[in-house]
Amino acid sequence: MSKTFVCTCEDVTIDDVRQAIALGHRDIESVKRFTGFGTGPCQGKLCTAAVARILAREAGLAPETLQPFTPRPPARMLSFGELATYPVDEEEPPGEGVPVPVEPHERVGEDGSPCPHSHPLKPMEPLPAEAEVVIVGGGIMGLALAYNLAKRGLRDVLVLEAGYLCSGASGRNGGGVRMQWSTPTNVRLARRSVEICRAFAREHGINVWFRQGGYLFLASDEKTAERLERSAALQNSLGVPTRLLSPDGAREIVPELATEGFVAASYNPEDGVVFPWPFVWGYAKGARRLGARVETFTKVTGIETGGGRVRAVLTDRGTVRCRTLVNAAGAWSPGVAKLAGVELPNRPHRHEICASEPLKPWLGPLVSVLDSGLYFSQSMRGEIVGGMGDPKEPPRFETGSTLRFLARYARAIVRCIPRMADVKVIRQWAGCYDVTPDNNPILGETPRLPNFLQLNGFVGHGFMMAPAVTELMAIWMTGGPKDEIFDRFTLDRYERGELVREDFIIG
Amino acid sequence: MARRTKEGDPRRIVHLEVEGQPIPAREGEPLTASLLAAGMEILSRGVKYHRARGPFCLAGRCGQCLVRVDGEANVAACQVKARDGMRVERQNAFPSASHDVFRAIDWVYPRGLDHHTLFPGVPVVEKVVARVARQLAGLGKLPDSEHSAAARHEEHRTDVLVIGAGAAGLAAAVEAARAGARVTLVDDRPEPGTSLIAPLRPGAPTLAWREEALRVLRESGARILSSTFVFGLFFEDGLDARVPWAAARGSDRTLHSLHPRAVVVATGATENLPLFGNNDLPGIFGARALALLLERDGVLPGERALVAGEGPEAEGIAALLRRHGCEVVATVGLEPGPRGHVVRARGRGRLAGAIVQLPDGSEQKLRIDLLAVAGNLSGFVDLARHAGAEIRMSADGFVVVADEAGRTRIPGVFACGEVAGRGSPEEAIRQGSEAGRAAAAFARQEAAP
């Protein structure tokens, strides 16, 4: 039997594209993510037009809506050693980056408020007039909550997503799942998430390639080393097998590591990395299978309130009355809350990330330098995927890619692993962290609007927290016990001033 | 079987070390030419099914000729110049790329292997699969050494930056220079006008036209950077936030920041994979790639050819192949039509034949060892899109939306030639010339106090 390849970089056949369409991936960004076409060394130069034509012919897309998937710099591979030579002014904030938005629907307000333009792929059929629960945001939080609600018998759930599944931070993160945290709550939630990750493929019939290669944290100064020590003691007391290591001990785990400049390390072999996209699709598929509705390319345009309650959600596909409204819109959450007259303190912060050329496996754990926020791991496809926060990044809604990031990341990773100097970058992109003043989420009831529930503010670790947090939230929403996190992390804690800060934030 | 066709080639003969074996090469030729001429048709193995792959685009844009060169992984062999003692290894195969045991994956999964639903959640099996999948993933190995050569950074300022030195880019650069602008011309090919060396369309500019263009540019003091690719158009930290600047990488490991007052994107089109069965077999080339291999490199990689495609380039490559002594057994289409079309290619490890369907529905089996895909193109729109230019689908694939003078929706960003849907040489030169003049005028305005 012969195979017809649309993409020879990632060995994607025409049948793979057809299967993706049959499973409901009907836009080019989703087909790219589901099949992997265009993600290899050629970055779509030889295959994108062909896939677009197949979509037009077989998924019924209007020819005038055909666009290539978003191009990601660099347009051709080049090495970290070369990128590291680009001068960076550490005093100046980074620019907006590229690509520049073309379509009106791609633009959003400074606070993430939705723009009035509908997506060209907006479905034509109307939404139901009513739903028990409406969840705004089809990222990992919203979808996992819908799944967990449906699993507990609450099936009249409608998830509204403005773009395609994986278009937000859930499709843009590094996939890390770790138990090394500095507060007991986060350690407890992360432990439960790791259990769910282990069983995910069995429960959902889709591989998430959860690989427990461990997390190796490095500290460059004594103050950070003390943080590692304190947190390791806490983690050990909760049964997490974190070990403190000397720099030489770290090198036994990653022999390519250059240890100069590092004073201490911590390592938990049970931390790991998943492939983020199938995690999102798995929850979406599970939610739909159990009767929940997941609607993509659908914009929320307003929230109707009255008598101290949310009454209905206004969308570009009609109005839906609901009993409970959940704000799971990640970095877009303040914009959604504002539609109901609610101010959230969350602010979007861009975090950039990149992937290298695919290499044969050599790196076991995810490595992170806690002081600088540098992190990197090797994916199941062999790419070194990593990022590093920029202290000069202002709060704003921005997902462009900059050369400044590649240069800063290149310098940092080559310092850690000198042999990365001749490894090439294949693709860079960015997503927004949903940052709260104390680095902890905003959960539960909204003051003065008790049926408006918040599920946001996860500061770059929502992906790994979602499995555990949504399970607890679904238990509470279906009449079960209310976990203390839904009392402790409510929006009114900022008025009360009862803040506990999480300081193990990376990226 | 490939053979060299140039008599009395003046280039020095050097020796490469390919997987421990000495292979003769002509100094400075693309590594792909050396390997093909030495009878090495399989340059890589597919990432998933480990099928044999050979070069297709010879322009550094496909991923089918990635090899390990002097310890560096995933280097496009078509972009590397052969050098005495150069160490070359093929990747992702065991025990060798010529005979790779993992090729069995392709036979075990004749209908394809879906990694999403491969033994999901089956206890023990799941873990074994994950371990095996991880070991099989990736292409090249981590580089051996810590630094191959020191890299450096350079800043340049210019009035008009032209990206791409094909017909449209050269025309734009010449007209911008004639209008008095300082011009920088950046091109990813080894010499400006590489696409003019082996033209496939009637009316294509001659090499004399290229020489004249280069003379004008030299006399105007224009800077020409060859073997240098622009990998991003950015706005921040630029000369003027209104006009994007270009980040480029030269083959000598130099990173260039190019700050212009106007940009002309003339990045041309990329030969795309045709969609028929076994379209990945070694021996299947883009027509433009094949023309360059014949005319520039003097390597004929087969004896019996099938040309698949429509339009003037199909006729052009058929004529060129015949002139080089290759038999052209048929010229057919890629889609059903009056001349018939390719259903699938045949062969184990390299092209040996093709099944062609005729308009009456009957199938014909052809014995061939070379297949040229003509006119299956899509504009290389990525750079224009970085800067915010609008893209649309056309009969020629994706193209940048630009007017007759190459203006896009972004001030100071111009696009011309094939990337802007002007496929014929006459149209490309006309739009390129207009864009060059318009860009020079824009730059002058930007420079005004």
PDB file of C-alpha atoms in Angstrom, chain B residues 192-300:
ATOM      1  CA  PRO B 192      22.495  36.551  -6.840  1.00  0.00           C
ATOM      2  CA  GLY B 193      20.189  35.443  -9.644  1.00  0.00           C
ATOM      3  CA  THR B 194      20.658  31.714  -8.955  1.00  0.00           C
ATOM      4  CA  SER B 195      17.109  31.173 -10.206  1.00  0.00           C
ATOM      5  CA  LEU B 196      18.175  32.668 -13.570  1.00  0.00           C
ATOM      6  CA  ILE B 197      20.924  30.105 -14.156  1.00  0.00           C
ATOM      7  CA  ALA B 198      18.499  27.427 -15.314  1.00  0.00           C
ATOM      8  CA  PRO B 199      15.320  29.217 -16.454  1.00  0.00           C
ATOM      9  CA  LEU B 200      12.320  27.057 -17.297  1.00  0.00           C
ATOM     10  CA  ARG B 201       9.979  29.723 -18.646  1.00  0.00           C
ATOM     11  CA  PRO B 202      10.140  31.497 -21.958  1.00  0.00           C
ATOM     12  CA  GLY B 203      10.870  35.179 -21.517  1.00  0.00           C
ATOM     13  CA  ALA B 204      13.009  34.648 -18.420  1.00  0.00           C
ATOM     14  CA  PRO B 205      15.801  37.172 -18.062  1.00  0.00           C
ATOM     15  CA  THR B 206      19.160  36.039 -19.402  1.00  0.00           C
ATOM     16  CA  LEU B 207      22.445  35.838 -17.557  1.00  0.00           C
ATOM     17  CA  ALA B 208      23.501  38.959 -19.483  1.00  0.00           C
ATOM     18  CA  TRP B 209      20.526  40.760 -17.897  1.00  0.00           C
ATOM     19  CA  ARG B 210      21.742  39.578 -14.502  1.00  0.00           C
ATOM     20  CA  GLU B 211      25.291  40.805 -15.199  1.00  0.00           C
ATOM     21  CA  GLU B 212      23.952  44.220 -16.184  1.00  0.00           C
ATOM     22  CA  ALA B 213      21.850  44.377 -13.018  1.00  0.00           C
ATOM     23  CA  LEU B 214      24.836  43.443 -10.865  1.00  0.00           C
ATOM     24  CA  ARG B 215      26.987  46.064 -12.643  1.00  0.00           C
ATOM     25  CA  VAL B 216      24.447  48.801 -11.814  1.00  0.00           C
ATOM     26  CA  LEU B 217      24.308  47.647  -8.211  1.00  0.00           C
ATOM     27  CA  ARG B 218      28.084  47.489  -7.859  1.00  0.00           C
ATOM     28  CA  GLU B 219      28.495  50.984  -9.306  1.00  0.00           C
ATOM     29  CA  SER B 220      25.842  52.397  -6.978  1.00  0.00           C
ATOM     30  CA  GLY B 221      27.721  51.012  -3.977  1.00  0.00           C
ATOM     31  CA  ALA B 222      24.942  48.574  -3.096  1.00  0.00           C
ATOM     32  CA  ARG B 223      25.772  45.877  -0.598  1.00  0.00           C
ATOM     33  CA  ILE B 224      25.006  42.309  -1.656  1.00  0.00           C
ATOM     34  CA  LEU B 225      24.858  39.568   0.975  1.00  0.00           C
ATOM     35  CA  SER B 226      24.683  36.091  -0.595  1.00  0.00           C
ATOM     36  CA  SER B 227      24.147  32.760   1.216  1.00  0.00           C
ATOM     37  CA  THR B 228      22.377  34.854   3.837  1.00  0.00           C
ATOM     38  CA  PHE B 229      18.814  34.228   4.873  1.00  0.00           C
ATOM     39  CA  VAL B 230      16.477  36.673   6.543  1.00  0.00           C
ATOM     40  CA  PHE B 231      14.727  34.792   9.328  1.00  0.00           C
ATOM     41  CA  GLY B 232      12.533  37.509  10.742  1.00  0.00           C
ATOM     42  CA  LEU B 233      11.104  40.962  10.104  1.00  0.00           C
ATOM     43  CA  PHE B 234      10.707  42.797  13.388  1.00  0.00           C
ATOM     44  CA  PHE B 235       9.566  46.247  14.456  1.00  0.00           C
ATOM     45  CA  GLU B 236      11.042  46.825  17.906  1.00  0.00           C
ATOM     46  CA  ASP B 237      14.493  48.450  18.269  1.00  0.00           C
ATOM     47  CA  GLY B 238      14.325  49.552  14.642  1.00  0.00           C
ATOM     48  CA  LEU B 239      15.390  52.777  12.968  1.00  0.00           C
ATOM     49  CA  ASP B 240      11.744  53.741  12.749  1.00  0.00           C
ATOM     50  CA  ALA B 241       9.005  51.764  14.440  1.00  0.00           C
ATOM     51  CA  ARG B 242       6.906  52.180  11.292  1.00  0.00           C
ATOM     52  CA  VAL B 243       9.220  50.117   9.081  1.00  0.00           C
ATOM     53  CA  PRO B 244      10.322  46.641  10.112  1.00  0.00           C
ATOM     54  CA  TRP B 245      13.965  45.651  10.223  1.00  0.00           C
ATOM     55  CA  ALA B 246      15.377  42.327   9.166  1.00  0.00           C
ATOM     56  CA  ALA B 247      17.340  39.786  11.146  1.00  0.00           C
ATOM     57  CA  ALA B 248      19.506  37.661   8.872  1.00  0.00           C
ATOM     58  CA  ARG B 249      22.020  34.868   9.216  1.00  0.00           C
ATOM     59  CA  GLY B 250      25.052  34.612   6.946  1.00  0.00           C
ATOM     60  CA  SER B 251      26.811  31.337   6.136  1.00  0.00           C
ATOM     61  CA  ASP B 252      29.913  32.593   7.990  1.00  0.00           C
ATOM     62  CA  ARG B 253      27.968  32.501  11.280  1.00  0.00           C
ATOM     63  CA  THR B 254      27.305  36.230  11.209  1.00  0.00           C
ATOM     64  CA  LEU B 255      24.021  37.549  12.541  1.00  0.00           C
ATOM     65  CA  HIS B 256      22.999  40.707  10.698  1.00  0.00           C
ATOM     66  CA  SER B 257      20.585  43.379  11.929  1.00  0.00           C
ATOM     67  CA  LEU B 258      19.518  45.238   8.795  1.00  0.00           C
ATOM     68  CA  HIS B 259      17.761  48.542   9.491  1.00  0.00           C
ATOM     69  CA  PRO B 260      16.119  49.931   6.352  1.00  0.00           C
ATOM     70  CA  ARG B 261      13.815  52.821   5.565  1.00  0.00           C
ATOM     71  CA  ALA B 262      11.822  50.561   3.223  1.00  0.00           C
ATOM     72  CA  VAL B 263      11.714  46.789   2.673  1.00  0.00           C
ATOM     73  CA  VAL B 264      11.045  44.929  -0.557  1.00  0.00           C
ATOM     74  CA  VAL B 265      10.089  41.293  -0.023  1.00  0.00           C
ATOM     75  CA  ALA B 266      10.936  39.288  -3.151  1.00  0.00           C
ATOM     76  CA  THR B 267      11.226  35.857  -1.569  1.00  0.00           C
ATOM     77  CA  GLY B 268       9.728  33.975  -4.522  1.00  0.00           C
ATOM     78  CA  ALA B 269       7.906  30.693  -4.313  1.00  0.00           C
ATOM     79  CA  THR B 270       8.734  27.262  -2.928  1.00  0.00           C
ATOM     80  CA  GLU B 271       8.274  24.080  -4.943  1.00  0.00           C
ATOM     81  CA  ASN B 272       5.647  22.098  -3.052  1.00  0.00           C
ATOM     82  CA  LEU B 273       5.157  18.369  -2.643  1.00  0.00           C
ATOM     83  CA  PRO B 274       2.722  16.958  -5.180  1.00  0.00           C
ATOM     84  CA  LEU B 275      -0.036  14.774  -3.717  1.00  0.00           C
ATOM     85  CA  PHE B 276       0.250  11.298  -5.232  1.00  0.00           C
ATOM     86  CA  GLY B 277       1.128   7.926  -3.732  1.00  0.00           C
ATOM     87  CA  ASN B 278       4.774   7.442  -2.700  1.00  0.00           C
ATOM     88  CA  ASN B 279       5.442  11.110  -3.433  1.00  0.00           C
ATOM     89  CA  ASP B 280       8.446  10.938  -1.096  1.00  0.00           C
ATOM     90  CA  LEU B 281      10.628   8.506  -3.057  1.00  0.00           C
ATOM     91  CA  PRO B 282      14.207   9.547  -3.813  1.00  0.00           C
ATOM     92  CA  GLY B 283      14.346  10.447  -7.492  1.00  0.00           C
ATOM     93  CA  ILE B 284      11.383  12.848  -7.291  1.00  0.00           C
ATOM     94  CA  PHE B 285      12.553  16.458  -7.649  1.00  0.00           C
ATOM     95  CA  GLY B 286      11.009  19.854  -8.022  1.00  0.00           C
ATOM     96  CA  ALA B 287      11.516  20.943 -11.650  1.00  0.00           C
ATOM     97  CA  ARG B 288      13.485  24.045 -10.669  1.00  0.00           C
ATOM     98  CA  ALA B 289      15.692  21.996  -8.371  1.00  0.00           C
ATOM     99  CA  LEU B 290      16.353  19.521 -11.133  1.00  0.00           C
ATOM    100  CA  ALA B 291      17.124  22.272 -13.649  1.00  0.00           C
ATOM    101  CA  LEU B 292      19.743  23.735 -11.311  1.00  0.00           C
ATOM    102  CA  LEU B 293      21.224  20.303 -10.691  1.00  0.00           C
ATOM    103  CA  LEU B 294      21.583  19.818 -14.466  1.00  0.00           C
ATOM    104  CA  GLU B 295      22.724  23.275 -15.512  1.00  0.00           C
ATOM    105  CA  ARG B 296      24.741  24.521 -12.567  1.00  0.00           C
ATOM    106  CA  ASP B 297      26.009  21.370 -10.885  1.00  0.00           C
ATOM    107  CA  GLY B 298      26.352  19.203 -13.983  1.00  0.00           C
ATOM    108  CA  VAL B 299      24.684  16.187 -12.396  1.00  0.00           C
ATOM    109  CA  LEU B 300      21.993  14.176 -14.178  1.00  0.00           C
TER     110      LEU B 300
END
